[in-house]
Coordinates of C-alpha atoms in Angstrom, one line a residue:
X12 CA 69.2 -1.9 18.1
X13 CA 69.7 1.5 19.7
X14 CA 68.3 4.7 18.5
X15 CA 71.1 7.1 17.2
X16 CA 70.0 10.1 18.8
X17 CA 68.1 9.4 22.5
X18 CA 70.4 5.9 22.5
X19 CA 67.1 4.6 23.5
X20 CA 66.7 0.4 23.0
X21 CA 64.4 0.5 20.0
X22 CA 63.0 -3.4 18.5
X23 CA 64.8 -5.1 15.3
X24 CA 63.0 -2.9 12.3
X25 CA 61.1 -0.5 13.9
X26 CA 61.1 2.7 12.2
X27 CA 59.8 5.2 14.5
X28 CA 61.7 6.0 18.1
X29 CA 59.0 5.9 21.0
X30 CA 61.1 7.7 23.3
X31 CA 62.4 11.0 20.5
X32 CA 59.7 9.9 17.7
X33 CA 62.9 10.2 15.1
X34 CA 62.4 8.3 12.1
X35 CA 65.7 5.8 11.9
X36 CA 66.7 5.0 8.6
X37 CA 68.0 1.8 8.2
X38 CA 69.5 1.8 4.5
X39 CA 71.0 4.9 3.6
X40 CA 69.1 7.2 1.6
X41 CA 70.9 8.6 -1.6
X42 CA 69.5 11.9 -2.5
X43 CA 69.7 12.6 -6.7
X44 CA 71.8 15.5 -5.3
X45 CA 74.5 13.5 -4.0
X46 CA 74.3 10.9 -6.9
X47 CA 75.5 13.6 -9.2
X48 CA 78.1 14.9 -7.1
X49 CA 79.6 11.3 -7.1
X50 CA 78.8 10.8 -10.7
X51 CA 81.0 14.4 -11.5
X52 CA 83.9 13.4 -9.5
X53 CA 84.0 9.7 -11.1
X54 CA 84.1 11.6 -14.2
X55 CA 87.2 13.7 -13.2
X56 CA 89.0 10.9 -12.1
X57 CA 88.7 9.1 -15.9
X58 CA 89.4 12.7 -17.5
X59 CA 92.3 12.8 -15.4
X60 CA 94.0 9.7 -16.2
X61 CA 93.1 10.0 -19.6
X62 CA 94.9 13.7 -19.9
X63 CA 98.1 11.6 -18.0
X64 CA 98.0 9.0 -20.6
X65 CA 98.2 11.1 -23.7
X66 CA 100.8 13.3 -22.2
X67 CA 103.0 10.2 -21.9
X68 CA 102.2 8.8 -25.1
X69 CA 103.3 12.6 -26.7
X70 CA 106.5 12.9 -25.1
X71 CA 107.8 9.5 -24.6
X72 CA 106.3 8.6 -27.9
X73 CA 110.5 8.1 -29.7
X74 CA 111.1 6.1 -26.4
X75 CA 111.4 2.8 -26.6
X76 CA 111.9 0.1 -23.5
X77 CA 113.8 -2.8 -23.9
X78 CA 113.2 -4.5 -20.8
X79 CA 110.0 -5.9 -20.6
X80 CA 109.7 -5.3 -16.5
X81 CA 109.9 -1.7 -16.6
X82 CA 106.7 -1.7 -18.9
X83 CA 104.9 -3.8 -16.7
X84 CA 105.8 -1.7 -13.6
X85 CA 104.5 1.6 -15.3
X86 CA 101.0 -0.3 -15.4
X87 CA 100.8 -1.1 -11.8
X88 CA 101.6 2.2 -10.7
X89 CA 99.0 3.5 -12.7
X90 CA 96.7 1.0 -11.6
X91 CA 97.1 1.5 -7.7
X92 CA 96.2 5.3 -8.5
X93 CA 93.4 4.6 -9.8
X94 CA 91.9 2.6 -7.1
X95 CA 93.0 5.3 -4.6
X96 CA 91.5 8.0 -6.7
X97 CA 88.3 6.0 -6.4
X98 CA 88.2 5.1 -2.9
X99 CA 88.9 8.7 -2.2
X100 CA 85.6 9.5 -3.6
X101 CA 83.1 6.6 -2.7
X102 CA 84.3 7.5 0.8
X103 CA 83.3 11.0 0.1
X104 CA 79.6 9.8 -1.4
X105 CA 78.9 7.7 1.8
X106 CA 79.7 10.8 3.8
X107 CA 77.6 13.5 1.9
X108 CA 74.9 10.7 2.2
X109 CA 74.9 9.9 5.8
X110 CA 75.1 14.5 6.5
X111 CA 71.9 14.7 4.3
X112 CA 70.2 12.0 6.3
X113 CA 71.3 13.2 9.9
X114 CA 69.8 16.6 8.9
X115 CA 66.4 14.7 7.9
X116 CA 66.2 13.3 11.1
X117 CA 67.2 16.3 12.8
X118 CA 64.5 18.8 11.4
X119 CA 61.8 19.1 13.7
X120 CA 58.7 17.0 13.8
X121 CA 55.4 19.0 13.0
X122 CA 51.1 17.7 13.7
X123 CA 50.8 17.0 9.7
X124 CA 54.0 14.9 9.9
X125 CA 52.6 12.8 12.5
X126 CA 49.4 12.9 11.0
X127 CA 50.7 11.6 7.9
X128 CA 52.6 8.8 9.8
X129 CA 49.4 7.6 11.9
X130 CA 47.7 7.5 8.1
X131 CA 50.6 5.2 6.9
X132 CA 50.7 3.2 9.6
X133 CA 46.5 3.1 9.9
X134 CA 46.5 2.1 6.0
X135 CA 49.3 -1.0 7.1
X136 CA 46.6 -2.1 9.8
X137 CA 49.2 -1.2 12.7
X138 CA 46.6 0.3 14.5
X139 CA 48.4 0.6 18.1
X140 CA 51.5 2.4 16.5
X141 CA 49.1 4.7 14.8
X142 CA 47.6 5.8 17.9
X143 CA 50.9 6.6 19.0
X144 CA 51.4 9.1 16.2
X145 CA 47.6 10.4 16.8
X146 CA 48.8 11.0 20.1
X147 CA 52.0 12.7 19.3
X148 CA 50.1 14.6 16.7
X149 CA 47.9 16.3 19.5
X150 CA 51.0 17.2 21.8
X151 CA 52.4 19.5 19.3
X152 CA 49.2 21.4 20.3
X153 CA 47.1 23.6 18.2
X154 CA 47.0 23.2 13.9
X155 CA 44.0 23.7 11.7
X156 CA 40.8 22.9 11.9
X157 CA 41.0 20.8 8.9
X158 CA 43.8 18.7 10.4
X159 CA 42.2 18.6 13.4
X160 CA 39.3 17.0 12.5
X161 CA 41.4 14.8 10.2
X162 CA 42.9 13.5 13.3
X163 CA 39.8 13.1 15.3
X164 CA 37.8 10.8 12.3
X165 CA 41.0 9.1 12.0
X166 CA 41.4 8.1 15.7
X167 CA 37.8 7.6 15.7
X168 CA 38.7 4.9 13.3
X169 CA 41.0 3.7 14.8
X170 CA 39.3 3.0 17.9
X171 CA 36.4 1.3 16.1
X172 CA 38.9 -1.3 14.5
X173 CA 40.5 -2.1 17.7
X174 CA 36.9 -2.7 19.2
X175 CA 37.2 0.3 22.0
X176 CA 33.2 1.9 20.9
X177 CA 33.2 4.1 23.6
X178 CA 36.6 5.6 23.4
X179 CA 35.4 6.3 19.9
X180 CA 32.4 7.6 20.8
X181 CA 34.1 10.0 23.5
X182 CA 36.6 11.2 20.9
X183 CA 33.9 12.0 18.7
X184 CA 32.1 14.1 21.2
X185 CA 35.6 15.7 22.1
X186 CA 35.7 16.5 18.5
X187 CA 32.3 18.3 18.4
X188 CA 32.7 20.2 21.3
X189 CA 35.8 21.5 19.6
X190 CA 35.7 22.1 16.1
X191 CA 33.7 24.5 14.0
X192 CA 32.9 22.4 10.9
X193 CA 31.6 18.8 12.7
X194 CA 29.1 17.3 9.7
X195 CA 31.9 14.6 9.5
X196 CA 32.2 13.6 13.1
X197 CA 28.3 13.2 13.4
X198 CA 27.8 11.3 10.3
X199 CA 30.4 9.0 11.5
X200 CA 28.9 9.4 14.9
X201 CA 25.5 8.1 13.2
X202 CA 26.8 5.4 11.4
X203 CA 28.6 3.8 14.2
X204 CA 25.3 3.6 16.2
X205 CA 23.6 2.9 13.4
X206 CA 25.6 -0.7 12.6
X207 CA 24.8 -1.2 16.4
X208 CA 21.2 -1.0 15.8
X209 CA 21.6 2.1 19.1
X210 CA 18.4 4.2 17.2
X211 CA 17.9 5.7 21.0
X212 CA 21.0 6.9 20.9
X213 CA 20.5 8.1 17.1
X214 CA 17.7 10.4 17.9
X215 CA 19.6 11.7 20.7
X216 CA 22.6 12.7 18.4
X217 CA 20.0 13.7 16.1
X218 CA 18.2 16.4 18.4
X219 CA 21.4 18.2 18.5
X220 CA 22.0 18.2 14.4
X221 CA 21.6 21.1 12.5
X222 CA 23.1 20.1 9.2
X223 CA 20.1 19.7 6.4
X224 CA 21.5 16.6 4.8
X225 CA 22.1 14.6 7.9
X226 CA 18.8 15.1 8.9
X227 CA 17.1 14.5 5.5
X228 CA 19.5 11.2 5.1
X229 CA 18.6 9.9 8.9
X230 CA 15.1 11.4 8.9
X231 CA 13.1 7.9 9.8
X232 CA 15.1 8.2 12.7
X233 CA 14.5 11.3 14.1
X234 CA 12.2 11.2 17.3
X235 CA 11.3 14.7 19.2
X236 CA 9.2 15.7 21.1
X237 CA 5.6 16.7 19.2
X238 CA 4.4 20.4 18.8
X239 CA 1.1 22.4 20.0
X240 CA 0.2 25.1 17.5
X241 CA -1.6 26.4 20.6
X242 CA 0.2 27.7 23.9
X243 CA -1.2 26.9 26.8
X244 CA -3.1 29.4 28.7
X245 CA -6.8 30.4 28.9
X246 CA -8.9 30.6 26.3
X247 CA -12.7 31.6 26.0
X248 CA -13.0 30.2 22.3
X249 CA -12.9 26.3 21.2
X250 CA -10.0 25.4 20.8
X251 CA -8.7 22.9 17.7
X252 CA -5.3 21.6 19.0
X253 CA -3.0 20.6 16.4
X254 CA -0.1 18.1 17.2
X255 CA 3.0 17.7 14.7
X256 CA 6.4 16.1 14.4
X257 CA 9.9 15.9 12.4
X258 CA 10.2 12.2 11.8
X259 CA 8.3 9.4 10.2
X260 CA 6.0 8.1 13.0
X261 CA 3.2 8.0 15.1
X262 CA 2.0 10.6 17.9
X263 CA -0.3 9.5 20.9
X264 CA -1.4 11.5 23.6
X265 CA -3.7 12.2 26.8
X266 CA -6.4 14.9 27.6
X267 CA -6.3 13.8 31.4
X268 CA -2.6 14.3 32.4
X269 CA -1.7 10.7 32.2
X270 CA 1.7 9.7 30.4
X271 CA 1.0 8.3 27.2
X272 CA 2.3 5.3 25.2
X273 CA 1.9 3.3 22.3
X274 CA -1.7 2.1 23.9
X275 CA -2.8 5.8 23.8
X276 CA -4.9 7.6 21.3
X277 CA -3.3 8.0 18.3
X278 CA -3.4 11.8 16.8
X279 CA -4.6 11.7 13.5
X280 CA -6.7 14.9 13.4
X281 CA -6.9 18.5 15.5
X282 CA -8.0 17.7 19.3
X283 CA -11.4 20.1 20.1
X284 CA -10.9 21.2 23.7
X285 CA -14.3 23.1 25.2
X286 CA -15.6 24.0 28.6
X287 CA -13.1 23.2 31.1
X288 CA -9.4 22.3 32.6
X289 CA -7.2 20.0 30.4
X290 CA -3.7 18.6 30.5
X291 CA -2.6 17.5 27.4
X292 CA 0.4 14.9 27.1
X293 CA 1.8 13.8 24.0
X294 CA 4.7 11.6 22.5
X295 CA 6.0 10.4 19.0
X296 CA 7.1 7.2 18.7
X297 CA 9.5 6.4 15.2
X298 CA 9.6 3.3 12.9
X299 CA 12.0 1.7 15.0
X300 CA 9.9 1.9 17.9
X301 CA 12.1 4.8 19.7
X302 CA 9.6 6.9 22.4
X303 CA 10.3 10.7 22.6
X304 CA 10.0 12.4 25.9
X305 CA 6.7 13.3 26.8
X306 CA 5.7 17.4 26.1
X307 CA 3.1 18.8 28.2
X308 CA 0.7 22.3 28.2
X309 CA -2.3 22.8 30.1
X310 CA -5.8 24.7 28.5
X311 CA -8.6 26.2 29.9
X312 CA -11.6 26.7 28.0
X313 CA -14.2 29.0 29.5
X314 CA -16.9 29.7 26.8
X315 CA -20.3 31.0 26.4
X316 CA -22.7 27.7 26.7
X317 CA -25.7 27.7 23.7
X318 CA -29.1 27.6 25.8
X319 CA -30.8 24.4 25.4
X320 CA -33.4 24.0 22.5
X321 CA -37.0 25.1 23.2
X322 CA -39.3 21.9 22.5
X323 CA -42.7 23.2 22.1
X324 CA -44.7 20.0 23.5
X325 CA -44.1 19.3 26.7
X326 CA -43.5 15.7 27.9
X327 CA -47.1 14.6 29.6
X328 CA -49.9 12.2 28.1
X329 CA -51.8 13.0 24.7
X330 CA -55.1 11.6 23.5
X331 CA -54.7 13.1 20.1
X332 CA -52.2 13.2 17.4
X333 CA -49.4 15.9 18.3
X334 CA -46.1 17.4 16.5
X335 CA -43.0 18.3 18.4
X336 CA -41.4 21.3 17.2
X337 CA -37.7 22.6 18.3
X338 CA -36.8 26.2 17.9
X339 CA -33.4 27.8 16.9
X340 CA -32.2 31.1 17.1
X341 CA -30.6 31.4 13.8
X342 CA -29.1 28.3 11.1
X343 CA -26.0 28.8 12.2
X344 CA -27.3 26.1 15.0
X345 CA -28.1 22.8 14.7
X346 CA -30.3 20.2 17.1
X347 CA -29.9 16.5 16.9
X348 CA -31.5 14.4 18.6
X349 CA -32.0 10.2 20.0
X350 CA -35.3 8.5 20.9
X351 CA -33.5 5.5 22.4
X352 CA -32.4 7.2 25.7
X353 CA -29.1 7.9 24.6
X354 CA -27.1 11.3 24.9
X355 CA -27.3 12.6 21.4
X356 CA -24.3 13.9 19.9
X357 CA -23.3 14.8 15.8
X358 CA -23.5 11.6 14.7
X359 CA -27.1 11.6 16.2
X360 CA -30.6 12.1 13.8
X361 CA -30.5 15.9 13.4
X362 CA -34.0 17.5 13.0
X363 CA -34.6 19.1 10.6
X364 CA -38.4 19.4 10.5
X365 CA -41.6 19.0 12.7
X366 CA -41.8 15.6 14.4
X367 CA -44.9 13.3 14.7
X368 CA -45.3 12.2 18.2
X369 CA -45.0 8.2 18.7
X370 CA -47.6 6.2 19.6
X371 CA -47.6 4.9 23.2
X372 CA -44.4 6.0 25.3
X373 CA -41.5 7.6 23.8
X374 CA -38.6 9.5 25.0
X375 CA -36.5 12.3 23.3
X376 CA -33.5 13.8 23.8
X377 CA -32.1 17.2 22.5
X378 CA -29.1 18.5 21.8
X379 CA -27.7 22.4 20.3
X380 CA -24.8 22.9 18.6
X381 CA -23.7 26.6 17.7
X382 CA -21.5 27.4 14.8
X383 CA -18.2 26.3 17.2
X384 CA -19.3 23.1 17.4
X385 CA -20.0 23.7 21.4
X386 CA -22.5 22.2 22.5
X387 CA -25.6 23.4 24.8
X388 CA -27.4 21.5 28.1
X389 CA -29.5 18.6 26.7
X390 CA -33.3 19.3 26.9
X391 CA -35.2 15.7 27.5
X392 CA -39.0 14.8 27.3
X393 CA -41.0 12.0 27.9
X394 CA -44.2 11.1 26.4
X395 CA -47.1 9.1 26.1
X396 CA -49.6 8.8 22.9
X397 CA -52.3 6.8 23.8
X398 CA -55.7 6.9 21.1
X399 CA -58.8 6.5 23.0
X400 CA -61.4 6.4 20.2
X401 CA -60.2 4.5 17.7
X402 CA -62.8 2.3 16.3
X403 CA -59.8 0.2 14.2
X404 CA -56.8 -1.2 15.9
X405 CA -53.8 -0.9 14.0
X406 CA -53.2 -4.2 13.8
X407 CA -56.4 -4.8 11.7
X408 CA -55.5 -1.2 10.0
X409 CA -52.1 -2.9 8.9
X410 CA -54.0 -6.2 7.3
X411 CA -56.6 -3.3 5.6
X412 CA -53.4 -2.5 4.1
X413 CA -52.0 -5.2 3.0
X414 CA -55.2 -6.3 1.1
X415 CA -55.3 -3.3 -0.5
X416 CA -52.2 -3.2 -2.0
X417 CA -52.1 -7.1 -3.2
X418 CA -55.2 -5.6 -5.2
X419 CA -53.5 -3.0 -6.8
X420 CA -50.2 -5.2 -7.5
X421 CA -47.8 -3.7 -5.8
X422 CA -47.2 -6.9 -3.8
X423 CA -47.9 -10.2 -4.5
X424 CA -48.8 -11.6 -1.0
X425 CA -49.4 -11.0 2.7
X426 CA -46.0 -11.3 3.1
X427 CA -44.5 -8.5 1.2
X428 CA -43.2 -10.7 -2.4
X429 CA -42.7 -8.2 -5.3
X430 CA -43.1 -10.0 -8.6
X431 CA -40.0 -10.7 -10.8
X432 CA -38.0 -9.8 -7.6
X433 CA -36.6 -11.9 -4.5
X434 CA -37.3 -8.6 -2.6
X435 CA -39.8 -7.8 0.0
X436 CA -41.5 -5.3 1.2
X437 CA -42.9 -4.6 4.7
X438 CA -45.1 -1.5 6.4
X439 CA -44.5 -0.2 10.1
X440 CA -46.5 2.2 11.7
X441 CA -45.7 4.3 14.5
X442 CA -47.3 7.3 14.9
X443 CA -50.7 9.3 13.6
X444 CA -51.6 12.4 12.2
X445 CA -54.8 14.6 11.5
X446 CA -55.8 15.3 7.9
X447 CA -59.3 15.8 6.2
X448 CA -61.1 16.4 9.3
X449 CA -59.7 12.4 10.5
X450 CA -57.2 10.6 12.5
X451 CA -55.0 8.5 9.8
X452 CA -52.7 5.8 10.9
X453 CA -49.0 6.4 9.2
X454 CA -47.1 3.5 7.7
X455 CA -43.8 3.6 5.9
X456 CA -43.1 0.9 3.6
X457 CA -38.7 -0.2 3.1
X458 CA -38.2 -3.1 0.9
X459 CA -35.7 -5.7 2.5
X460 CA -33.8 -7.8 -0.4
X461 CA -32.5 -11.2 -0.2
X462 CA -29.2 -10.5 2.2
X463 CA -32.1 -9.0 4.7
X464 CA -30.6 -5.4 4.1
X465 CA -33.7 -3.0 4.6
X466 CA -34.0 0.3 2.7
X467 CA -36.6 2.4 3.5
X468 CA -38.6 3.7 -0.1
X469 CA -39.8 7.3 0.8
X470 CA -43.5 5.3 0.0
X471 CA -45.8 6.3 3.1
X472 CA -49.4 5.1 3.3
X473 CA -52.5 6.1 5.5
X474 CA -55.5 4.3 6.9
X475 CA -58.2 5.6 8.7
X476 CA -58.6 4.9 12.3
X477 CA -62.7 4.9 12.3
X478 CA -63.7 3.7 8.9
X479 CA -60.4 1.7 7.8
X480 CA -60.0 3.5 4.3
X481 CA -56.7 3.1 3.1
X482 CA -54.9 6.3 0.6
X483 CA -51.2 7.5 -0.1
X484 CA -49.9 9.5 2.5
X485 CA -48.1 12.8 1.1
X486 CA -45.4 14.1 3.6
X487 CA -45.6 18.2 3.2
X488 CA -43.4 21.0 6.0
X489 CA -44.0 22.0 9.2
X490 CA -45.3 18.0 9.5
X491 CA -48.4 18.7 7.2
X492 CA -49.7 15.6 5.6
X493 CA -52.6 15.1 2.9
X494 CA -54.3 11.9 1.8
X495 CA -55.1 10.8 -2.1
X496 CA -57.2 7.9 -2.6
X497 CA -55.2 4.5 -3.4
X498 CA -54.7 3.9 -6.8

């Protein structure tokens, strides 16, 4: 088959012309227009013979024919005229019909006509003649934006069914770098990588969206970079770094420069930087397991340091019962303190009153924090409490004890039983104190129950170290104890 206007070779039943683009029309098309111009001169032709008849039939009406030849020659004649007449104007038709159809095809060929074919063809699954169209579509050169990106989703499409991901992919971005209005072309974008499972190459697209409901809709797959509500710089203040993100995940970071992962620690309250030079690194890592890039400032804290405490006994060797103060300027500080040899910290005993020294050696530790939470030098003391008169070991002043307080029914044996209770209750002493003009052994009594869980009563007793008389032991301030006889 050749193509009526280029002469171009063209298949059996193709529509379009590759080389003009001309749609060929293979069955005539009959415009209503044309119809009626037919129909009217069909109807002239029958008014016509019928005005011819009924002029014969008035003036030949007294005529009479004999011969039965003539008559049947008069209706031939009128026959063949007839069929002429009617040639004559189904000839015409045809003509008018195959004008109006040259001057179809000859009207020019616009981007929306094109357009409209690639959609037709798209919708018949003729995906490789629709590209054509696509293609013709953008040589006509520039339209509007609404065709325009009508074009680039449907060659997108088109593309995508054909299996070609990163032509479609490419056209997108050609698309976006082009077009004003592009919320279509990234969710399309988005839901291409998204059947892929590509979440990288979600957030990526994602980073670069500004359209609200695209980023609420894709929001678990968001993944930048974390934020520091603090700049970096100097500072002479604590500072309380905060770390936050977009997306629904998790943010680890560094203090030390390194690059963190998934095996760093994980944010999950403000950072306190004090006293000194710190690099802070930081990533968010989403649901799907997508790492952002790594965001980076650098701190320097340079702040005033609390003195250490002031621990009125010195560390040496005591004969006699002592009490270790520490002093504060003000109660907006706070001391804590360890007796294990540890470096105490907050979650170390904080003093809060006068402390009985220990018998035999002992070590403190202090610590001062100011209302910043910044903490001062630690101020550390050793000591040793050894009682050089005592006429009662404590071992013996701890079965005094004991005795005593089977009598009086608060326990039932030596070992501690309470009555009507699978609790125990045990005494440990550690220390002494002065009171009444006497050295008094101290001993705190905790009841253990059956699990061996130990809770300590508040009960404290005393027992004299020359004469082995036992009493209560009331804990006053300032580490000021009295004695009451046992009851």
């Amino acid at each position: 088959m050749e193509c009526p206007f280029c002469h171009r070779e063209m298949k059996d039943g193709q529509v379009f012309c590759e080389g003009c683009g001309k749609e060929i029309h293979l069955v005539p098309l009959f415009e209503p227009e044309v119809e009626e111009k037919m129909s009217s001169s069909l109807q002239s032709v029958v008014e016509t013979l019928n005005g011819t008849e009924n002029a014969k039939d008035n003036t030949d009406a007294t005529t009479e024919y004999t011969v039965e030849t003539q008559k049947e020659t008069g209706r031939s004649a009128k026959s063949r005229f007839s069929l002429y007449l009617i040639a004559i104007v189904a000839v015409l038709g045809a003509a008018l019909s195959v004008l109006y159809c040259i001057s179809k095809l000859s009207a020019p060929v616009d981007f929306s006509t094109y357009l409209q074919r690639a959609k037709d063809l798209y919708g018949l699954e003729k995906y490789d003649d629709a590209m054509k169209e696509i293609d013709r579509a953008f040589e006509e050169g520039t339209t509007s934006q609404e065709l325009l990106q009508d074009a680039y989703l449907l060659k997108t499409k088109t593309y995508i069914y054909v299996g070609e991901v990163q032509k479609a992919v490419d056209c997108l971005k050609e698309g976006i770098d082009l077009l004003d209005d592009t919320e279509p072309l990234y969710k399309l974008w988005l839901q291409l990588e998204k059947e892929l499972e590509n979440y990288r190459e979600m957030a990526d697209i994602l980073s670069d969206v500004t359209y609200e409901s695209l980023l609420t809709e894709y929001s678990s797959y968001i993944c930048n970079t974390p934020r520091f509500d603090v700049a970096s710089g100097s500072y002479t203040e604590v500072v309380y770094l905060k770390l936050s993100d977009d997306g629904e995940g998790k943010i680890y970071y560094t203090i030390n420069g390194d690059d963190p992962d998934a095996s760093s620690d994980e944010y999950l309250s403000p950072v306190k930087l004090e006293n000194g030079k710190f690099e802070i690194r930081a990533v968010f890592i989403n649901k799907y397991g997508v790492m952002s890039p790594v965001t980076t400032a650098q701190y320097e804290i340079e702040i005033a340091t609390p003195d250490e405490p002031e621990v009125s006994l010195e560390s040496g060797t005591y004969h006699e019962p002592q009490v270790i103060d520490v002093f504060r300027l003000d109660d907006t500080y706070s001391v804590y303190y360890t007796t294990d040899g540890s470096t105490p910290d907050l979650s170390s005993i904080k003093y809060e009153d006068s402390i009985l020294l220990p018998l035999g050696k002992s070590t403190f530790k202090f610590i001062l924090y100011d209302e910043d939470g910044v903490a001062s030098d630690v101020a550390e003391r050793s000591y040793e409490l050894v009682l050089e008169n005592a006429q009662i070991p404590m071992e013996q002043a701890h079965i005094m004890l004991l005795q005593n307080l089977i009598i009086n029914g608060t326990i039932q044996d030596i070992d501690g039983h309470v009555a009507n209770s699978e609790d125990t209750r045990v005494y440990n002493c550690n220390t002494v104190f002065e009171a009444e003009g006497a050295v008094w052994y101290l001993f705190a009594e905790s009841q253990i129950d059956s699990f061996g869980n130990s809770i300590k009563t508040g009960n404290l007793y005393s027992v004299n170290v020359e004469n082995a008389e036992v009493c209560h032991a009331i804990n006053g301030e300032h580490g000021n104890i009295w004695v009451e006889p046992l009851q």
